[in-house]
Coordinates of C-alpha atoms in Angstrom, one line a residue:
Chain A
M86 CA 81.7 113.2 -77.2
I87 CA 78.9 115.0 -75.9
E88 CA 77.0 112.8 -73.3
N89 CA 73.9 114.2 -71.1
R90 CA 73.7 112.3 -68.4
P91 CA 73.4 114.9 -66.3
F92 CA 73.5 112.9 -62.8
I93 CA 77.2 111.4 -63.6
T94 CA 78.2 115.3 -64.1
V95 CA 76.7 116.6 -60.5
L96 CA 78.5 113.6 -59.0
A97 CA 82.0 114.6 -60.7
H98 CA 81.3 118.3 -60.1
F99 CA 80.5 117.1 -56.2
T100 CA 83.7 114.4 -56.1
L101 CA 85.8 117.1 -57.7
I102 CA 84.4 120.0 -55.0
L103 CA 85.3 117.7 -52.3
G104 CA 88.6 116.7 -53.6
V105 CA 89.5 120.4 -53.7
F106 CA 88.0 121.4 -50.2
I107 CA 90.3 118.6 -48.6
V108 CA 93.3 119.4 -50.3
A109 CA 92.8 122.9 -49.6
F110 CA 91.6 123.0 -46.2
P111 CA 94.5 122.3 -44.4
I112 CA 95.9 125.4 -46.1
W113 CA 92.6 127.7 -44.8
I114 CA 93.1 125.8 -41.7
T115 CA 97.1 127.4 -41.6
F116 CA 95.6 130.7 -43.2
V117 CA 93.4 131.1 -40.3
A118 CA 95.8 130.3 -37.5
A119 CA 98.1 133.0 -39.2
T120 CA 95.6 135.5 -38.6
H121 CA 95.1 135.6 -34.9
E122 CA 96.6 136.2 -31.6
A123 CA 98.4 133.6 -29.5
V124 CA 96.1 134.0 -26.6
R125 CA 93.3 132.8 -29.0
M126 CA 95.3 130.1 -30.5
T127 CA 95.4 128.3 -26.9
Q128 CA 91.9 127.9 -26.6
V129 CA 90.1 124.9 -27.8
P130 CA 88.1 124.7 -29.9
L131 CA 90.5 126.8 -32.6
P132 CA 88.8 129.1 -34.9
L133 CA 87.5 128.3 -38.5
L134 CA 87.5 132.0 -39.6
P135 CA 90.2 134.4 -39.8
G136 CA 90.9 136.9 -37.2
D137 CA 92.4 140.4 -38.0
Q138 CA 96.1 140.1 -36.8
F139 CA 97.5 139.0 -40.0
F140 CA 100.0 142.3 -40.6
V141 CA 100.8 142.3 -36.8
N142 CA 101.6 138.4 -37.0
L143 CA 103.4 139.0 -40.5
K144 CA 105.5 141.9 -39.2
T145 CA 106.5 139.9 -36.2
V146 CA 107.6 136.8 -38.0
L147 CA 109.3 138.6 -41.1
F148 CA 111.5 141.0 -38.7
E149 CA 111.8 139.6 -35.3
G150 CA 111.2 135.4 -35.9
V151 CA 109.9 133.3 -33.5
G152 CA 111.1 131.9 -30.0
G153 CA 112.2 134.8 -28.3
S154 CA 115.7 136.6 -28.4
G155 CA 118.1 135.5 -30.7
A156 CA 115.8 134.2 -33.2
V157 CA 116.5 134.4 -36.4
P158 CA 114.1 136.7 -38.4
V159 CA 111.8 134.7 -41.1
W160 CA 112.9 137.5 -44.0
L161 CA 116.7 135.7 -43.6
M162 CA 115.8 132.7 -43.6
M163 CA 113.4 133.4 -46.8
F164 CA 116.5 134.8 -48.4
N165 CA 118.9 131.5 -47.4
S166 CA 115.8 129.8 -49.2
L167 CA 116.1 131.5 -52.0
I168 CA 119.9 131.6 -52.8
M169 CA 119.8 127.8 -52.3
A170 CA 116.9 127.3 -54.5
M171 CA 118.4 129.7 -57.3
L172 CA 121.8 128.2 -56.8
I173 CA 120.6 124.4 -57.2
A174 CA 118.2 125.2 -60.1
L175 CA 120.7 127.6 -62.1
G176 CA 123.8 124.7 -61.3
K177 CA 121.5 121.5 -61.9
I178 CA 120.6 123.2 -65.7
T179 CA 124.1 125.0 -66.0
I180 CA 126.3 121.7 -65.6
S181 CA 123.5 119.2 -67.3
L182 CA 123.5 121.9 -70.3
L183 CA 127.2 121.0 -70.9
S184 CA 127.5 117.4 -70.4
A185 CA 124.2 116.8 -72.5
F186 CA 126.1 118.9 -75.3
A187 CA 129.2 117.3 -74.7
I188 CA 127.6 113.8 -74.7
V189 CA 125.5 114.7 -78.0
Y190 CA 128.1 116.5 -80.1
F191 CA 131.3 114.8 -79.5
R192 CA 133.3 111.8 -80.1
F193 CA 135.9 111.3 -77.1
P194 CA 137.0 108.7 -75.3
F195 CA 135.3 107.3 -72.1
R196 CA 131.9 109.3 -73.6
M197 CA 129.6 106.6 -72.3
G198 CA 131.5 106.4 -69.3
F199 CA 130.7 109.6 -68.5
F200 CA 127.2 109.0 -69.8
W201 CA 126.8 106.0 -67.0
M202 CA 128.8 107.7 -64.5
I203 CA 126.0 110.5 -64.6
F204 CA 123.3 107.7 -64.9
I205 CA 124.2 106.3 -61.5
T206 CA 124.1 109.0 -59.8
L207 CA 120.1 108.8 -60.5
M208 CA 120.3 105.9 -57.9
L209 CA 122.2 107.8 -55.1
P210 CA 119.4 109.9 -53.4
V211 CA 121.5 112.1 -50.7
E212 CA 119.2 110.4 -48.0
V213 CA 120.7 107.0 -48.3
R214 CA 124.1 108.6 -48.6
I215 CA 124.3 111.1 -45.9
M216 CA 127.1 110.0 -43.4
P217 CA 129.6 109.7 -45.8
T218 CA 128.4 112.7 -47.8
F219 CA 128.6 114.6 -44.9
E220 CA 132.1 113.6 -44.4
V221 CA 133.1 114.8 -47.3
V222 CA 131.9 118.1 -47.0
S223 CA 133.1 118.7 -43.8
N224 CA 136.6 117.6 -44.9
L225 CA 136.6 120.3 -47.5
G226 CA 135.4 122.7 -45.1
M227 CA 132.0 123.7 -46.7
L228 CA 130.0 123.1 -43.7
N229 CA 127.8 126.6 -42.9
S230 CA 128.1 127.8 -46.4
Y231 CA 126.0 128.2 -49.4
W232 CA 128.3 126.0 -51.4
G233 CA 128.1 123.3 -49.2
M234 CA 124.5 123.5 -49.1
T235 CA 123.8 123.4 -53.3
V236 CA 126.9 121.8 -55.0
P237 CA 126.6 118.3 -53.5
L238 CA 123.2 118.3 -55.0
I239 CA 123.9 119.8 -58.4
A240 CA 124.6 116.6 -60.4
S241 CA 121.3 115.9 -62.0
A242 CA 121.3 112.8 -64.3
T243 CA 117.1 113.7 -65.0
A244 CA 118.1 116.8 -66.5
T245 CA 121.1 115.7 -68.3
F246 CA 118.8 113.2 -70.0
M247 CA 116.4 115.8 -70.9
F248 CA 118.8 117.9 -72.6
R249 CA 120.2 115.3 -74.4
Q250 CA 116.9 114.1 -75.9
V251 CA 116.4 118.0 -77.0
F252 CA 119.5 118.2 -78.6
L253 CA 118.8 114.7 -80.7
T254 CA 115.7 116.4 -81.8
I255 CA 117.9 119.0 -83.4
P256 CA 118.4 118.6 -87.1
D257 CA 122.0 118.2 -88.2
E258 CA 121.4 120.6 -91.1
M259 CA 121.4 123.3 -88.3
L260 CA 124.9 122.3 -87.4
E261 CA 126.0 121.9 -90.6
A262 CA 125.0 125.4 -91.2
A263 CA 126.7 126.9 -88.3
R264 CA 130.0 125.7 -89.3
V265 CA 129.4 127.0 -92.8
D266 CA 129.1 130.2 -91.3
G267 CA 132.0 129.5 -89.3
A268 CA 130.7 129.1 -86.2
G269 CA 133.2 127.4 -83.4
P270 CA 131.2 124.7 -81.2
M271 CA 130.8 126.9 -78.1
R272 CA 129.1 129.4 -80.6
F273 CA 126.7 126.9 -81.9
F274 CA 125.6 126.1 -78.2
W275 CA 125.3 129.6 -77.0
D276 CA 123.8 131.0 -80.4
I277 CA 121.5 127.9 -81.4
L278 CA 121.2 125.0 -79.0
I279 CA 120.5 127.1 -75.9
P280 CA 117.8 129.3 -77.8
L281 CA 116.0 126.2 -79.1
S282 CA 115.9 124.8 -75.9
R283 CA 114.6 127.6 -74.0
T284 CA 111.0 126.3 -73.3
N285 CA 112.8 123.2 -71.9
I286 CA 115.2 125.1 -69.7
A287 CA 112.2 127.1 -68.4
A288 CA 109.8 124.1 -67.7
L289 CA 113.1 122.5 -65.9
F290 CA 113.8 125.5 -64.3
V291 CA 110.1 125.6 -62.2
I292 CA 110.7 122.0 -61.1
L293 CA 114.4 122.5 -60.0
F294 CA 113.2 125.5 -57.9
I295 CA 110.9 123.6 -56.3
Y296 CA 113.1 121.1 -55.1
G297 CA 115.6 123.6 -54.2
W298 CA 113.5 125.5 -52.3
N299 CA 112.0 122.4 -50.8
Q300 CA 114.9 121.0 -49.3
Y301 CA 115.2 119.9 -45.9
L302 CA 117.6 117.2 -44.5
W303 CA 121.0 118.3 -46.3
P304 CA 120.8 122.2 -45.5
L305 CA 119.4 120.6 -41.8
L306 CA 122.7 118.3 -41.5
I307 CA 125.5 120.8 -42.4
T308 CA 124.1 124.1 -41.3
T309 CA 124.8 125.0 -37.8
D310 CA 125.5 128.5 -38.2
S311 CA 121.5 130.4 -37.4
G312 CA 122.8 132.7 -39.9
Y313 CA 122.4 129.9 -42.8
F314 CA 119.0 128.6 -41.9
T315 CA 116.4 128.0 -44.4
V316 CA 112.8 128.8 -44.0
V317 CA 111.8 124.8 -44.4
M318 CA 114.2 123.9 -41.7
G319 CA 113.4 127.0 -39.4
I320 CA 109.3 125.5 -39.2
K321 CA 111.0 122.3 -37.7
Q322 CA 112.5 124.1 -35.2
M323 CA 109.5 126.4 -34.5
L324 CA 107.6 122.9 -33.8
E325 CA 110.1 122.0 -31.4
S326 CA 110.1 124.7 -29.2
A327 CA 106.4 124.6 -29.8
E328 CA 106.3 121.7 -26.9
Q329 CA 107.2 124.7 -24.5
S330 CA 105.7 128.3 -26.4
P331 CA 102.6 127.3 -28.5
V332 CA 102.6 130.3 -30.6
W333 CA 101.0 128.4 -33.3
N334 CA 100.0 131.7 -35.1
L335 CA 103.4 132.7 -35.9
I336 CA 104.5 129.2 -36.5
M337 CA 101.7 129.0 -39.3
M338 CA 102.8 132.5 -40.7
T339 CA 106.3 131.2 -40.9
A340 CA 104.5 128.2 -42.9
L341 CA 102.5 129.9 -44.9
L342 CA 105.2 132.2 -46.0
A343 CA 107.6 128.9 -46.6
M344 CA 104.8 127.6 -49.2
L345 CA 104.2 130.7 -50.9
P346 CA 107.3 130.9 -53.6
P347 CA 107.0 127.9 -55.0
I348 CA 103.1 127.4 -54.6
I349 CA 103.4 131.1 -57.1
V350 CA 105.8 129.4 -59.3
V351 CA 103.6 126.5 -59.7
L352 CA 100.6 128.4 -60.1
S353 CA 102.0 131.3 -62.6
M354 CA 104.0 129.1 -64.7
Q355 CA 101.0 126.0 -64.6
K356 CA 101.6 125.3 -68.4
M357 CA 105.5 125.0 -67.7
F358 CA 105.1 123.2 -64.5
V359 CA 103.0 120.8 -66.1
R360 CA 105.5 120.2 -68.7
G361 CA 108.5 120.0 -66.6
L362 CA 107.3 117.4 -64.4
T363 CA 106.2 115.1 -67.3
E364 CA 108.8 115.6 -69.3
T365 CA 111.9 114.9 -66.8
E366 CA 110.2 111.6 -65.7
K367 CA 110.7 110.3 -69.1
Chain B
M1 CA 140.0 119.0 -74.5
L2 CA 137.1 120.8 -75.2
P3 CA 134.4 117.9 -74.3
F4 CA 136.4 116.9 -71.2
M5 CA 136.4 120.3 -69.9
L6 CA 132.4 120.4 -71.3
V7 CA 131.6 117.2 -68.7
A8 CA 134.3 118.4 -66.4
P9 CA 131.8 119.9 -63.5
Q10 CA 129.0 117.6 -63.9
I11 CA 131.8 114.4 -63.2
A12 CA 133.7 116.0 -60.9
V13 CA 130.7 116.9 -58.6
T14 CA 129.7 113.0 -59.1
L15 CA 132.6 111.8 -58.4
V16 CA 133.3 113.9 -55.1
F17 CA 129.8 113.9 -53.8
F18 CA 128.2 110.4 -55.3
M19 CA 130.5 108.4 -56.1
W20 CA 133.1 108.5 -53.4
P21 CA 130.4 108.8 -50.8
A22 CA 129.0 105.5 -52.0
A23 CA 132.2 103.8 -51.7
Q24 CA 133.1 105.0 -48.2
A25 CA 129.5 103.8 -47.3
L26 CA 130.1 100.4 -49.0
Y27 CA 133.7 100.5 -47.2
Q28 CA 132.3 101.4 -43.4
S29 CA 129.6 98.8 -43.6
F30 CA 132.5 96.3 -43.3
L31 CA 133.7 98.2 -40.0
I32 CA 132.8 97.7 -36.4
Q33 CA 134.2 100.6 -34.0
D34 CA 134.6 100.1 -30.6
A35 CA 132.6 101.6 -28.1
F36 CA 135.1 104.5 -27.4
G37 CA 136.0 104.7 -31.3
F38 CA 139.9 103.3 -30.5
K39 CA 139.6 100.7 -32.4
T40 CA 138.2 99.5 -35.8
E41 CA 138.2 96.1 -37.0
F42 CA 137.4 94.8 -40.8
V43 CA 134.4 92.4 -40.1
W44 CA 133.2 91.6 -43.6
F45 CA 129.3 90.9 -43.4
E46 CA 129.0 91.1 -40.0
N47 CA 127.0 94.5 -40.0
F48 CA 124.5 93.0 -41.8
Q49 CA 124.1 90.0 -40.3
I50 CA 123.7 91.8 -36.8
L51 CA 120.7 94.0 -38.7
W52 CA 119.0 90.9 -40.0
A53 CA 118.9 89.5 -36.7
D54 CA 118.0 92.6 -35.5
P55 CA 114.3 92.9 -34.5
Y56 CA 113.8 96.3 -34.8
Y57 CA 115.5 96.6 -38.2
T58 CA 113.3 94.1 -39.8
A59 CA 110.4 95.5 -38.2
S60 CA 111.3 98.8 -40.0
F61 CA 111.6 97.1 -43.2
K62 CA 107.9 95.6 -42.6
R63 CA 106.8 99.3 -41.6
T64 CA 108.3 100.7 -44.8
A65 CA 106.5 98.1 -47.3
L66 CA 103.4 98.6 -45.3
F67 CA 103.7 102.6 -45.4
S68 CA 104.6 103.0 -48.6
I69 CA 102.2 100.2 -49.8
A70 CA 99.4 102.7 -48.0
V71 CA 100.9 106.2 -49.3
A72 CA 101.0 104.6 -53.1
G73 CA 97.1 103.0 -52.9
L74 CA 95.8 105.9 -51.3
A75 CA 97.3 108.7 -53.5
M76 CA 97.0 106.8 -56.7
S77 CA 93.2 105.5 -56.3
S78 CA 92.0 109.0 -55.0
A79 CA 94.2 110.7 -57.7
L80 CA 92.7 107.8 -60.5
V81 CA 89.2 108.7 -59.2
L82 CA 89.7 112.7 -59.8
A83 CA 91.2 112.4 -62.8
A84 CA 88.4 109.9 -64.4
M85 CA 85.8 112.8 -62.7
V86 CA 87.8 115.6 -64.6
D87 CA 87.4 113.5 -68.0
R88 CA 83.7 113.8 -67.5
I89 CA 83.2 117.7 -67.2
I90 CA 83.6 120.4 -69.6
K91 CA 83.3 123.5 -67.9
G92 CA 86.1 124.8 -65.0
V93 CA 88.5 121.4 -66.1
M94 CA 91.6 124.5 -65.6
A95 CA 90.1 125.5 -62.6
Y96 CA 89.9 122.5 -60.9
Q97 CA 92.9 121.3 -62.0
T98 CA 94.6 124.5 -60.5
M99 CA 93.2 123.9 -57.1
L100 CA 94.3 120.5 -57.0
I101 CA 98.0 120.7 -58.1
W102 CA 99.5 123.1 -55.7
P103 CA 100.0 120.6 -52.7
Y104 CA 103.0 119.1 -54.8
A105 CA 104.8 122.7 -54.1
V106 CA 104.4 122.1 -50.7
A107 CA 107.9 121.0 -48.8
P108 CA 106.9 117.7 -46.9
V109 CA 108.0 119.3 -43.3
I110 CA 105.8 121.9 -43.9
A111 CA 103.3 119.3 -44.9
G112 CA 103.8 117.7 -41.7
A113 CA 103.7 120.8 -40.0
L114 CA 100.5 121.6 -41.0
W115 CA 98.8 118.0 -40.3
V116 CA 100.6 118.6 -36.8
F117 CA 98.6 121.4 -35.8
M118 CA 95.4 120.0 -37.2
F119 CA 95.9 116.7 -35.5
D120 CA 97.6 118.0 -32.3
P121 CA 96.0 116.5 -29.5
T122 CA 95.4 119.4 -27.0
L123 CA 94.6 122.1 -29.8
G124 CA 94.0 120.1 -33.2
I125 CA 91.0 121.0 -35.0
F126 CA 90.5 117.7 -35.8
A127 CA 91.6 116.4 -32.6
Y128 CA 88.9 118.1 -31.2
A129 CA 85.8 116.8 -33.2
L130 CA 87.1 113.5 -32.7
N131 CA 87.3 113.9 -29.0
T132 CA 83.8 115.6 -28.8
I133 CA 82.8 112.2 -30.8
G134 CA 84.3 110.1 -28.3
Y135 CA 87.2 108.7 -30.3
D136 CA 90.1 109.0 -27.9
W137 CA 93.0 110.7 -30.3
N138 CA 96.4 110.8 -29.4
Y139 CA 99.1 110.4 -31.9
K140 CA 101.8 111.0 -29.6
L141 CA 100.9 107.9 -27.7
N142 CA 99.3 105.1 -30.1
G143 CA 101.5 103.6 -32.8
D144 CA 98.4 103.3 -35.1
Q145 CA 97.3 106.7 -35.1
A146 CA 100.5 107.7 -35.8
M147 CA 100.9 105.9 -38.6
A148 CA 97.6 107.1 -39.8
L149 CA 98.4 111.0 -39.6
V150 CA 101.8 110.2 -41.7
V151 CA 100.3 108.4 -44.3
I152 CA 97.6 110.7 -44.4
S153 CA 100.0 113.6 -44.8
A154 CA 102.3 111.6 -47.4
T155 CA 99.4 110.9 -49.3
W156 CA 97.9 114.9 -49.5
K157 CA 101.7 116.2 -51.0
Q158 CA 101.5 113.0 -53.3
I159 CA 98.0 113.2 -54.9
A160 CA 98.7 116.3 -57.1
Y161 CA 101.5 114.4 -59.1
N162 CA 99.5 111.2 -59.7
F163 CA 96.4 113.5 -60.6
L164 CA 98.7 115.3 -63.4
F165 CA 99.8 111.8 -65.1
F166 CA 96.5 110.3 -64.9
V167 CA 94.7 113.2 -66.5
A168 CA 97.2 113.2 -69.3
A169 CA 96.8 109.2 -70.0
I170 CA 93.6 109.5 -69.6
H171 CA 93.3 112.6 -72.2
S172 CA 95.7 110.7 -74.3
I173 CA 92.9 107.6 -75.3
P174 CA 91.8 108.1 -78.3
K175 CA 87.9 109.4 -78.0
S176 CA 86.7 106.9 -81.0
L177 CA 87.4 104.2 -78.8
I178 CA 85.1 105.3 -76.4
E179 CA 82.5 106.3 -78.5
A180 CA 82.5 103.1 -80.0
A181 CA 81.7 101.6 -76.7
A182 CA 79.5 104.2 -76.1
I183 CA 77.3 103.1 -79.5
D184 CA 77.6 99.6 -78.6
G185 CA 76.2 100.6 -75.4
A186 CA 78.4 100.6 -72.7
G187 CA 77.7 102.8 -70.1
P188 CA 80.2 105.3 -68.1
M189 CA 81.0 103.0 -65.6
R190 CA 81.4 99.9 -68.2
R191 CA 83.8 102.2 -70.5
F192 CA 85.9 102.6 -67.5
W193 CA 86.7 99.6 -66.4
T194 CA 87.0 97.8 -69.7
I195 CA 88.9 100.6 -71.8
I196 CA 90.2 103.4 -70.1
F197 CA 91.4 101.4 -67.0
P198 CA 93.3 98.4 -68.8
L199 CA 94.6 101.4 -71.5
I200 CA 96.1 103.7 -68.8
T201 CA 97.8 100.7 -67.2
P202 CA 101.8 102.2 -68.4
T203 CA 100.7 105.5 -66.8
T204 CA 99.7 103.0 -63.4
F205 CA 102.6 101.2 -63.3
F206 CA 105.2 104.2 -63.8
L207 CA 103.0 106.1 -60.9
L208 CA 103.7 102.7 -58.9
V209 CA 107.6 102.8 -59.4
V210 CA 107.4 106.5 -58.6
N211 CA 105.2 106.8 -55.9
I212 CA 107.2 103.5 -53.5
V213 CA 110.3 105.7 -54.3
Y214 CA 108.4 108.9 -52.9
A215 CA 107.0 106.8 -49.8
F216 CA 110.7 105.4 -49.0
F217 CA 112.6 108.3 -49.4
D218 CA 111.4 111.9 -49.8
T219 CA 108.8 111.5 -46.5
F220 CA 111.9 111.8 -44.3
G221 CA 110.5 115.4 -43.8
I222 CA 107.1 114.4 -42.8
I223 CA 108.4 111.9 -40.2
H224 CA 110.8 114.4 -38.8
A225 CA 107.9 117.2 -38.6
I226 CA 105.6 114.6 -36.8
T227 CA 106.4 112.0 -34.9
Q228 CA 110.1 111.9 -35.1
G229 CA 109.8 108.1 -35.8
G230 CA 107.7 107.6 -32.7
P231 CA 105.8 106.6 -30.7
A232 CA 107.9 103.8 -29.8
K233 CA 109.4 103.7 -33.0
A234 CA 105.8 102.5 -34.6
T235 CA 106.3 105.2 -37.9
E236 CA 110.2 104.8 -37.8
I237 CA 110.8 103.7 -41.7
L238 CA 114.3 103.0 -43.0
V239 CA 115.3 106.3 -44.0
Y240 CA 114.3 107.8 -41.2
K241 CA 116.3 104.9 -38.9
V242 CA 119.6 105.7 -41.2
Y243 CA 119.3 108.8 -40.1
N244 CA 118.5 108.3 -36.6
D245 CA 121.3 105.5 -36.2
G246 CA 123.7 107.6 -37.8
F247 CA 123.6 111.3 -36.5
I248 CA 122.1 110.5 -33.5
G249 CA 123.0 107.0 -32.4
L250 CA 126.4 107.1 -33.9
D251 CA 126.8 103.7 -34.9
L252 CA 128.6 104.5 -38.1
G253 CA 129.0 100.6 -39.3
G254 CA 125.4 100.0 -38.9
S255 CA 124.1 103.3 -40.7
A256 CA 126.5 102.4 -43.5
A257 CA 125.4 99.0 -43.8
Q258 CA 121.5 100.1 -43.9
S259 CA 122.3 102.7 -46.5
V260 CA 123.9 100.1 -48.6
I261 CA 120.9 98.0 -48.3
L262 CA 118.9 101.3 -49.1
M263 CA 121.2 101.5 -51.7
A264 CA 120.3 98.0 -53.4
I265 CA 116.6 99.0 -53.3
V266 CA 117.1 102.1 -55.5
I267 CA 119.1 100.2 -58.0
V268 CA 116.8 97.8 -58.2
I269 CA 113.9 99.9 -58.3
T270 CA 115.8 101.9 -60.8
V271 CA 116.3 98.7 -62.9
I272 CA 112.7 97.8 -62.7
Q273 CA 111.7 101.3 -64.3
F274 CA 113.9 101.0 -66.9
R275 CA 113.7 97.5 -68.1
Y276 CA 110.1 96.7 -68.1
I277 CA 108.2 100.3 -67.9
E278 CA 110.0 102.3 -70.2
R279 CA 109.4 100.2 -73.1
K280 CA 106.0 99.9 -72.6
V281 CA 104.9 103.9 -71.6
E282 CA 103.9 105.7 -74.3
Y283 CA 104.5 109.6 -74.3

């Protein structure tokens, strides 16, 4: 329906521009701060327009880190974040695909028991069981390792349910045809189920990559070796050191780098992102 | 054997890192350790009684309720306004959507860092503006201001999510309903309140649950970055208190009891979500 009410159209655009402005302003301030010298960042009022130190700051942060000697260079933190995000996203997708396949296509004892056990993980976010989970991980000797950072997070009820829904929509004729052609269960899984759920896997990957990259409390607890620090954790440590030496230009440069990969993923795969978001929440 | 091997990885992770720790939390919540850690005593519900008698804990409970209502209310109402406006326009929908959704990708603790920087009492650009107009801004000393700052940061991050769901909900309303109302002479405001708003109620309820869960659990990073629960515990919500009492205060029994209460809250919310909301929502 097209309605000619110019006033409302103007109002709508005005409100949206205001909304975009409010949402984007913190990022603009971050960007501006990342382009100035440290000295300028101690003079009130702070600048609203970018300076010319962007690449200087970028180089300092990436290869020297923030906080003097012994600081972890940000490229290493970004690398750790990338490994963590990839392991979490791929791990969750893999084990959820396998268990959804088992639950949908096989009849075996305790099938529903397993189903409910997976369901219950939905009710136990890491924040409510931090102390005992930390003890388990420490007893298993997984502190300060990529496995310790990722494996305790990769059980996923939502992903399992989503793949279950997808598999249920695949017609039985497919299975029958595969069996007539002599395909075993794993062959059916690889050659039919995986290709058919490709878009769902991609959509889920976008959401899980962001989830993994943005993990904070968990890596904070189980890494004490600075070689395993992630960039999201690194920001917090820089904020603490900012009390003594406020190098806000470098801290904001790090913040910019820390949010860049997930934002790029969201913007470049916007359709997949929206789809993944609405589907996993069903 | 094949099906067992297929579910094995998921079940192993669930048992070792979910069920076992949850059982441990439950068990530990019944224990009290003496001051030097030599002796541990089984005390049934004493840890819970201590919590309920602790004014800091009950205050933290109320604060969490206030915090989550404020975040859910602000994030949902502003997202709804934006979604309703996007529904009105024809050109540039994708551009606006792109510009509005990306804070979803920002980690809570990074969001906290951005807002700390803007509102830092000595340097922050907004603090400067507020002080210039004569408002005495210092969230490091003033508890109400600290609360306001964490609410704004948490809201900023959540608008994107709510916006996408509201846009999808409004978009799925049959156009014929709205056209019929328009022909009957209902203006845009009237149509919004009598047609659009009632029809998106399922989405609204769903988002309410999601937003409350977000405010309860996912805002740890924001609070850790901005206030660390301070000043004088003014922003110490339940999740932050579990962490603080357990890892900083090393009160294992008390922290475990708090974990158990939080688990109970999540279970109740999940049940509500699946019982009462799932069935009414149409996707």
